[in-house]
Amino acid sequence: MQVLHMNKGNGDTSYAKNSTVQSKIISVGKPIMKEAVLEMLCNNVIESMGIADLGCSSGPSSLSVISEIMDTVEAANRLLGRRMVSEYRVFLNDLYSNDFNNIFMSLPAFYDRLKEEKGLECESCFILGAPGSFYGRLFPTNSLHFVHSSSSLHWLSQVPAGLESNDLKRLNKGKLYISKSSPQSVVDAYLLQFRNDFSLFIKSRSRELVAGGRMVLSFMGRSSTDPTTENSCYQWELLAQAIMSLAREGRIEEEKLDSFNAPYYAPCTEEIKDEIQKEGSFTIGRLEAFEIDWDGGAVTDIHTPHGKLSVGRRVAKAIRAVVESMLESHFGIEPDVMDDLFIRYGDIVGTHLSKSRTKYINLVMALTKKW
């Protein structure tokens, strides 16, 4: 929680400039989100609607989700000929190290668009930052009507117990995450950490949401019960190869690679359902899996030398924008070495994708708080 944050600002390696994949994921989940909002409005007239975007980050998609939710509500108002919602209370959540300033600087333009496009005065929309971990309580009891989270819940609250960097026994040597060669104890540790975290997340939101409130959650997962499948973990496998190439040259300590384990887990649908059903506060309306290209789906011929290089570099920039803070903290990598690492990673990714179009699996679910 102290280390992880997306790359700040608007520079070449920033999250704001390299979040095409996350924007694509939000776009794919829009119909499910709109459906959940409309279902909620059919059963409720809401004086002041509490909305929370958990893991909002700081890129261009930070406020686009909120705008989409409000568009759906306003369309329902027009369709029904009456105001179902009078005002909006919007909470933007992420870890303390998130670049909230970047979001807040964009608020004046956002308020202007609200007035021009939706006819809403800024007095009817109150946007607040809510820093902290969503693995625990963030909001007062019964204060929210709609919770959204995208591209966030695959991040764990910590490295799984027994795999911490100060543990003397290296169980997952040469790897950053679960792989085909990982012992079963490593797989089990990751699953246990996910179960503990996701259960706490669900439990916390059940206190904060009103009865009949909705949640739409979207995060990386997998299509198989096997956590070592390519669409679950291969981006980490290739990054480990790039780091190992630098370790062989003495530019990164190999021992540090052996002691690094990403606080990440891509669950299957069965694992998610188990935790939701065990907690008991929510019903599952939708649970869908979508394939997402590693580079967000840009049109490029991967089989040409230029195409392979272009796709590889796009993927490398997108991954760097997300994981650089963790790598910098753990490995102590100098800027020039970091640049070289992701050039190598881009080359490795481009070669891999030219032979096998591995895709991410993104899971999107709509949950309703029971009455």
Coordinates of C-alpha atoms in Angstrom, one line a residue:
M1 CA 0.0 0.0 0.0
Q2 CA 3.0 2.3 0.6
V3 CA 4.7 1.5 -2.7
L4 CA 2.1 0.7 -5.4
H5 CA 0.9 3.6 -7.6
M6 CA 0.5 4.2 -11.3
N7 CA 3.2 6.4 -12.9
K8 CA 2.2 10.0 -12.2
G9 CA 1.9 13.1 -14.4
N10 CA 1.5 13.3 -18.2
G11 CA 4.9 12.3 -19.4
D12 CA 5.9 9.6 -21.9
T13 CA 5.9 6.8 -19.3
S14 CA 2.9 8.1 -17.3
Y15 CA -0.3 6.1 -16.7
A16 CA -2.3 9.0 -18.1
K17 CA -0.5 8.5 -21.5
N18 CA -0.4 4.6 -21.3
S19 CA -3.8 3.4 -20.1
T20 CA -5.4 2.3 -23.4
V21 CA -5.9 -1.2 -22.0
Q22 CA -7.7 0.1 -18.9
S23 CA -9.9 2.4 -21.1
K24 CA -10.8 -0.6 -23.3
I25 CA -11.7 -2.6 -20.3
I26 CA -14.1 0.2 -19.1
S27 CA -15.6 0.4 -22.6
V28 CA -16.3 -3.3 -22.7
G29 CA -18.0 -3.2 -19.3
K30 CA -20.2 -0.2 -20.1
P31 CA -23.3 -2.1 -21.1
I32 CA -23.2 -4.1 -17.8
M33 CA -22.7 -0.9 -15.8
K34 CA -25.6 0.9 -17.5
E35 CA -27.9 -2.0 -17.0
A36 CA -27.0 -2.1 -13.3
V37 CA -27.7 1.7 -12.9
L38 CA -31.0 1.4 -14.6
E39 CA -32.1 -1.6 -12.6
M40 CA -31.3 0.3 -9.4
L41 CA -33.3 3.4 -10.5
C42 CA -36.3 1.3 -11.4
N43 CA -36.7 0.4 -7.8
N44 CA -35.6 3.6 -6.1
V45 CA -36.1 7.4 -6.2
I46 CA -32.8 8.7 -4.8
E47 CA -32.6 12.2 -3.3
S48 CA -28.8 12.2 -3.2
M49 CA -27.0 9.4 -5.0
G50 CA -23.7 8.2 -3.4
I51 CA -21.3 6.9 -6.0
A52 CA -17.8 5.5 -5.4
D53 CA -15.1 4.7 -8.0
L54 CA -12.6 2.4 -6.2
G55 CA -9.1 2.4 -7.6
C56 CA -9.8 5.5 -9.8
S57 CA -6.1 6.1 -10.6
S58 CA -5.3 9.4 -12.4
G59 CA -5.6 8.8 -16.2
P60 CA -8.2 10.0 -18.6
S61 CA -10.6 7.2 -17.5
S62 CA -10.7 8.6 -13.9
L63 CA -13.7 10.8 -14.5
S64 CA -15.1 9.1 -17.7
V65 CA -16.7 6.4 -15.6
I66 CA -18.5 9.0 -13.4
S67 CA -19.6 10.8 -16.5
E68 CA -21.1 7.5 -18.0
I69 CA -23.0 6.8 -14.7
M70 CA -24.4 10.3 -14.7
D71 CA -25.3 10.1 -18.4
T72 CA -27.3 6.9 -17.7
V73 CA -29.1 8.5 -14.7
E74 CA -29.9 11.7 -16.7
A75 CA -31.2 9.6 -19.6
A76 CA -33.5 7.7 -17.2
N77 CA -34.7 11.1 -15.8
R78 CA -35.7 12.2 -19.3
L79 CA -37.3 8.9 -20.2
L80 CA -39.5 8.8 -17.1
G81 CA -40.2 12.6 -17.2
R82 CA -39.1 13.1 -13.6
R83 CA -35.9 13.4 -11.7
M84 CA -34.9 10.1 -10.1
V85 CA -31.8 11.6 -8.7
S86 CA -31.5 15.2 -7.4
E87 CA -27.8 15.4 -6.7
Y88 CA -24.7 13.3 -6.9
R89 CA -22.1 12.6 -4.2
V90 CA -19.0 11.2 -5.9
F91 CA -16.1 9.6 -4.1
L92 CA -12.9 8.9 -6.0
N93 CA -10.8 6.4 -4.1
D94 CA -7.3 5.1 -4.6
L95 CA -4.2 4.5 -2.4
Y96 CA -2.6 7.5 -0.6
S97 CA 0.2 7.7 -3.2
N98 CA -2.1 8.1 -6.1
D99 CA -1.8 11.3 -8.2
F100 CA -5.0 12.9 -7.0
N101 CA -3.7 16.3 -8.0
N102 CA -3.9 15.3 -11.6
I103 CA -7.6 14.4 -11.2
F104 CA -8.5 17.5 -9.2
M105 CA -6.8 19.8 -11.8
S106 CA -9.2 18.4 -14.4
L107 CA -12.4 19.1 -12.3
P108 CA -13.1 22.6 -13.6
A109 CA -13.3 21.3 -17.2
F110 CA -15.4 18.4 -16.0
Y111 CA -17.9 20.7 -14.3
D112 CA -18.1 22.9 -17.4
R113 CA -18.9 19.8 -19.5
L114 CA -21.6 18.8 -16.9
K115 CA -23.3 22.2 -17.5
E116 CA -22.9 22.2 -21.3
E117 CA -23.8 18.6 -22.0
K118 CA -26.2 17.6 -19.2
G119 CA -27.5 21.0 -18.0
L120 CA -26.2 20.2 -14.5
E121 CA -24.9 23.0 -12.2
C122 CA -21.8 22.1 -10.1
E123 CA -24.0 22.6 -7.0
S124 CA -25.7 19.3 -7.8
C125 CA -22.5 17.3 -8.1
F126 CA -20.0 17.0 -5.2
I127 CA -16.8 15.2 -6.0
L128 CA -14.5 14.3 -3.2
G129 CA -11.2 12.3 -2.9
A130 CA -11.3 9.3 -0.6
P131 CA -7.7 8.0 -0.2
G132 CA -7.1 4.6 1.4
S133 CA -7.2 0.9 0.8
F134 CA -10.5 -0.6 -0.3
Y135 CA -9.6 -3.7 1.6
G136 CA -11.4 -2.3 4.6
R137 CA -14.0 0.4 5.4
L138 CA -13.8 3.7 3.5
F139 CA -17.3 5.2 3.9
P140 CA -20.1 5.5 6.5
T141 CA -22.8 2.8 6.8
N142 CA -25.5 2.9 4.1
S143 CA -24.0 6.0 2.4
L144 CA -23.5 4.6 -1.1
H145 CA -25.9 3.5 -3.9
F146 CA -23.5 2.6 -6.6
V147 CA -19.9 1.2 -6.4
H148 CA -17.7 0.9 -9.5
S149 CA -14.2 -0.6 -9.6
S150 CA -12.1 -1.3 -12.8
S151 CA -8.6 -2.8 -13.2
S152 CA -7.9 -2.7 -9.5
L153 CA -9.1 -5.8 -7.6
H154 CA -6.5 -8.0 -9.1
W155 CA -4.0 -6.1 -6.9
L156 CA -3.7 -7.8 -3.5
S157 CA -3.3 -5.9 -0.2
Q158 CA 0.2 -7.4 0.2
V159 CA 2.6 -10.1 -1.0
P160 CA 1.1 -13.4 0.1
A161 CA 2.3 -14.6 3.5
G162 CA 5.4 -16.7 3.3
L163 CA 6.5 -15.1 0.0
E164 CA 7.7 -11.7 1.5
S165 CA 11.0 -10.4 0.3
N166 CA 12.6 -10.8 3.8
D167 CA 11.7 -14.5 4.0
L168 CA 14.9 -16.5 3.9
K169 CA 13.4 -19.4 2.0
R170 CA 12.9 -18.4 -1.7
L171 CA 10.0 -20.5 -2.9
N172 CA 9.5 -18.9 -6.3
K173 CA 13.1 -18.4 -7.6
G174 CA 13.5 -16.6 -10.9
K175 CA 9.8 -15.7 -11.1
L176 CA 7.7 -12.6 -10.4
Y177 CA 4.4 -14.4 -10.1
I178 CA 2.8 -17.8 -10.4
S179 CA 4.3 -19.8 -13.3
K180 CA 4.3 -23.3 -14.6
S181 CA 7.4 -24.0 -12.5
S182 CA 6.0 -22.6 -9.3
P183 CA 5.6 -25.1 -6.4
Q184 CA 2.0 -25.7 -5.2
S185 CA 2.8 -23.9 -2.0
V186 CA 3.2 -20.7 -4.0
V187 CA -0.1 -21.2 -5.8
D188 CA -1.9 -21.9 -2.5
A189 CA -0.4 -18.8 -0.9
Y190 CA -1.7 -16.6 -3.7
L191 CA -5.1 -18.1 -3.6
L192 CA -5.4 -17.7 0.2
Q193 CA -4.3 -14.0 0.0
F194 CA -6.9 -13.4 -2.7
R195 CA -9.7 -15.1 -0.7
N196 CA -8.8 -13.0 2.4
D197 CA -8.7 -9.7 0.5
F198 CA -11.7 -10.2 -1.7
S199 CA -13.8 -11.4 1.3
L200 CA -12.8 -8.3 3.2
F201 CA -13.6 -6.1 0.2
I202 CA -17.1 -7.6 -0.1
K203 CA -17.7 -7.4 3.6
S204 CA -16.7 -3.7 3.8
R205 CA -18.9 -2.7 0.8
S206 CA -21.9 -4.6 2.3
R207 CA -21.8 -2.2 5.2
E208 CA -21.4 0.9 3.0
L209 CA -24.1 0.2 0.4
V210 CA -27.8 0.7 0.9
A211 CA -30.1 -2.2 0.5
G212 CA -30.7 -2.6 -3.3
G213 CA -27.5 -0.8 -4.1
R214 CA -25.3 -2.0 -6.9
M215 CA -21.7 -2.8 -7.5
V216 CA -20.0 -3.3 -10.9
L217 CA -16.5 -4.8 -10.6
S218 CA -14.1 -5.4 -13.4
F219 CA -10.6 -6.9 -13.1
M220 CA -8.1 -9.3 -14.6
G221 CA -9.0 -12.9 -14.2
R222 CA -8.6 -16.2 -16.1
S223 CA -10.8 -18.5 -18.1
S224 CA -9.4 -21.7 -16.6
T225 CA -9.3 -23.1 -13.1
D226 CA -5.5 -23.5 -13.7
P227 CA -3.7 -20.3 -12.5
T228 CA -0.6 -21.1 -14.6
T229 CA -2.4 -20.6 -18.0
E230 CA -0.9 -18.0 -20.4
N231 CA -3.8 -15.6 -20.2
S232 CA -3.4 -15.5 -16.4
C233 CA 0.3 -15.0 -15.9
Y234 CA 2.4 -14.8 -19.0
Q235 CA 3.0 -11.0 -18.9
W236 CA 4.8 -11.6 -15.6
E237 CA 6.8 -14.5 -17.1
L238 CA 8.1 -12.4 -19.9
L239 CA 9.0 -9.5 -17.5
A240 CA 11.0 -12.0 -15.4
Q241 CA 12.9 -13.0 -18.6
A242 CA 13.8 -9.3 -19.2
I243 CA 14.9 -8.8 -15.6
M244 CA 17.0 -12.0 -15.7
S245 CA 18.8 -10.8 -18.9
L246 CA 19.9 -7.7 -16.9
A247 CA 20.8 -9.9 -13.9
R248 CA 23.1 -12.0 -16.1
E249 CA 25.0 -8.8 -17.0
G250 CA 25.3 -7.9 -13.3
R251 CA 23.1 -4.8 -13.7
I252 CA 20.4 -6.2 -11.4
E253 CA 20.9 -8.5 -8.4
E254 CA 19.5 -12.0 -9.3
E255 CA 18.8 -12.5 -5.6
K256 CA 16.4 -9.6 -5.8
L257 CA 14.5 -11.3 -8.6
D258 CA 14.3 -14.4 -6.5
S259 CA 12.8 -12.4 -3.6
F260 CA 10.2 -10.5 -5.6
N261 CA 6.6 -11.7 -5.8
A262 CA 4.0 -9.5 -7.3
P263 CA 1.0 -8.6 -5.1
Y264 CA -1.4 -9.6 -7.9
Y265 CA -3.8 -12.4 -8.5
A266 CA -6.0 -13.2 -11.5
P267 CA -8.9 -15.3 -10.2
C268 CA -11.3 -17.6 -12.1
T269 CA -15.1 -17.2 -11.9
E270 CA -15.4 -20.1 -9.5
E271 CA -13.1 -18.5 -6.9
I272 CA -15.1 -15.2 -7.1
K273 CA -18.5 -16.9 -6.7
D274 CA -17.2 -18.9 -3.7
E275 CA -16.3 -15.7 -1.8
I276 CA -19.5 -13.8 -2.7
Q277 CA -21.7 -16.7 -1.7
K278 CA -19.8 -17.3 1.5
E279 CA -20.1 -13.6 2.6
G280 CA -23.9 -13.7 1.7
S281 CA -24.7 -10.0 1.4
F282 CA -24.9 -9.9 -2.4
T283 CA -26.6 -11.6 -5.3
I284 CA -24.7 -12.0 -8.6
G285 CA -26.6 -10.5 -11.6
R286 CA -24.0 -10.8 -14.2
L287 CA -20.5 -12.4 -14.4
E288 CA -18.9 -12.2 -17.8
A289 CA -15.4 -12.8 -19.2
F290 CA -14.0 -10.8 -22.1
E291 CA -10.7 -11.1 -24.0
I292 CA -8.6 -8.0 -24.2
D293 CA -5.5 -7.5 -26.4
W294 CA -2.3 -6.8 -24.5
D295 CA -1.9 -3.5 -26.3
G296 CA -5.6 -2.5 -26.1
G297 CA -6.5 -3.7 -29.6
A298 CA -4.7 -1.1 -31.8
V299 CA -4.7 -2.1 -35.5
T300 CA -1.2 -3.3 -36.3
D301 CA 0.2 -6.1 -38.4
I302 CA 2.2 -8.0 -35.7
H303 CA 3.9 -10.2 -38.4
T304 CA 5.9 -7.3 -39.9
P305 CA 9.2 -6.2 -38.1
H306 CA 7.7 -2.7 -37.6
G307 CA 4.4 -4.2 -36.3
K308 CA 6.2 -6.5 -33.9
L309 CA 8.3 -3.7 -32.5
S310 CA 5.3 -1.3 -32.3
V311 CA 3.1 -3.7 -30.4
G312 CA 5.9 -4.8 -28.1
R313 CA 6.7 -1.2 -27.2
R314 CA 3.0 -0.3 -26.6
V315 CA 2.6 -3.2 -24.2
A316 CA 5.9 -2.4 -22.4
K317 CA 4.9 1.2 -21.9
A318 CA 1.5 0.1 -20.5
I319 CA 3.1 -2.4 -18.1
R320 CA 5.8 0.1 -17.1
A321 CA 3.2 2.7 -16.2
V322 CA 1.6 0.2 -13.7
V323 CA 4.6 -1.7 -12.2
E324 CA 7.5 0.8 -12.3
S325 CA 6.9 2.0 -8.7
M326 CA 7.1 -1.6 -7.3
L327 CA 10.2 -2.5 -9.4
E328 CA 12.0 0.8 -8.4
S329 CA 11.3 0.2 -4.7
H330 CA 12.3 -3.5 -4.7
F331 CA 15.2 -3.5 -7.1
G332 CA 16.5 0.0 -6.7
I333 CA 16.8 0.3 -10.5
E334 CA 18.4 3.5 -11.9
P335 CA 16.5 5.4 -14.6
D336 CA 18.8 4.3 -17.5
V337 CA 18.5 0.6 -16.4
M338 CA 14.7 0.9 -16.1
D339 CA 14.6 2.3 -19.7
D340 CA 16.7 -0.6 -20.9
L341 CA 14.6 -3.1 -19.0
F342 CA 11.4 -2.1 -20.7
I343 CA 13.1 -1.9 -24.2
R344 CA 14.1 -5.5 -23.7
Y345 CA 10.7 -6.4 -22.4
G346 CA 9.0 -4.8 -25.4
D347 CA 11.3 -6.8 -27.7
I348 CA 10.4 -10.1 -25.8
V349 CA 6.7 -9.3 -25.8
G350 CA 6.7 -8.4 -29.6
T351 CA 8.4 -11.7 -30.4
H352 CA 5.9 -13.7 -28.2
L353 CA 2.8 -12.0 -29.6
S354 CA 3.9 -12.5 -33.2
K355 CA 3.8 -16.2 -32.5
S356 CA 0.9 -16.5 -30.0
R357 CA -1.8 -13.8 -29.6
T358 CA -2.1 -14.3 -25.9
K359 CA -4.9 -12.1 -24.5
Y360 CA -5.9 -10.8 -21.1
I361 CA -9.1 -12.2 -19.6
N362 CA -11.1 -9.4 -18.0
L363 CA -14.0 -10.4 -15.7
V364 CA -17.0 -8.0 -15.2
M365 CA -19.6 -8.7 -12.6
A366 CA -22.8 -6.9 -11.4
L367 CA -23.8 -7.4 -7.8
T368 CA -26.9 -6.3 -5.9
K369 CA -26.9 -5.7 -2.1
K370 CA -29.7 -7.8 -0.7
W371 CA -32.6 -6.2 1.0

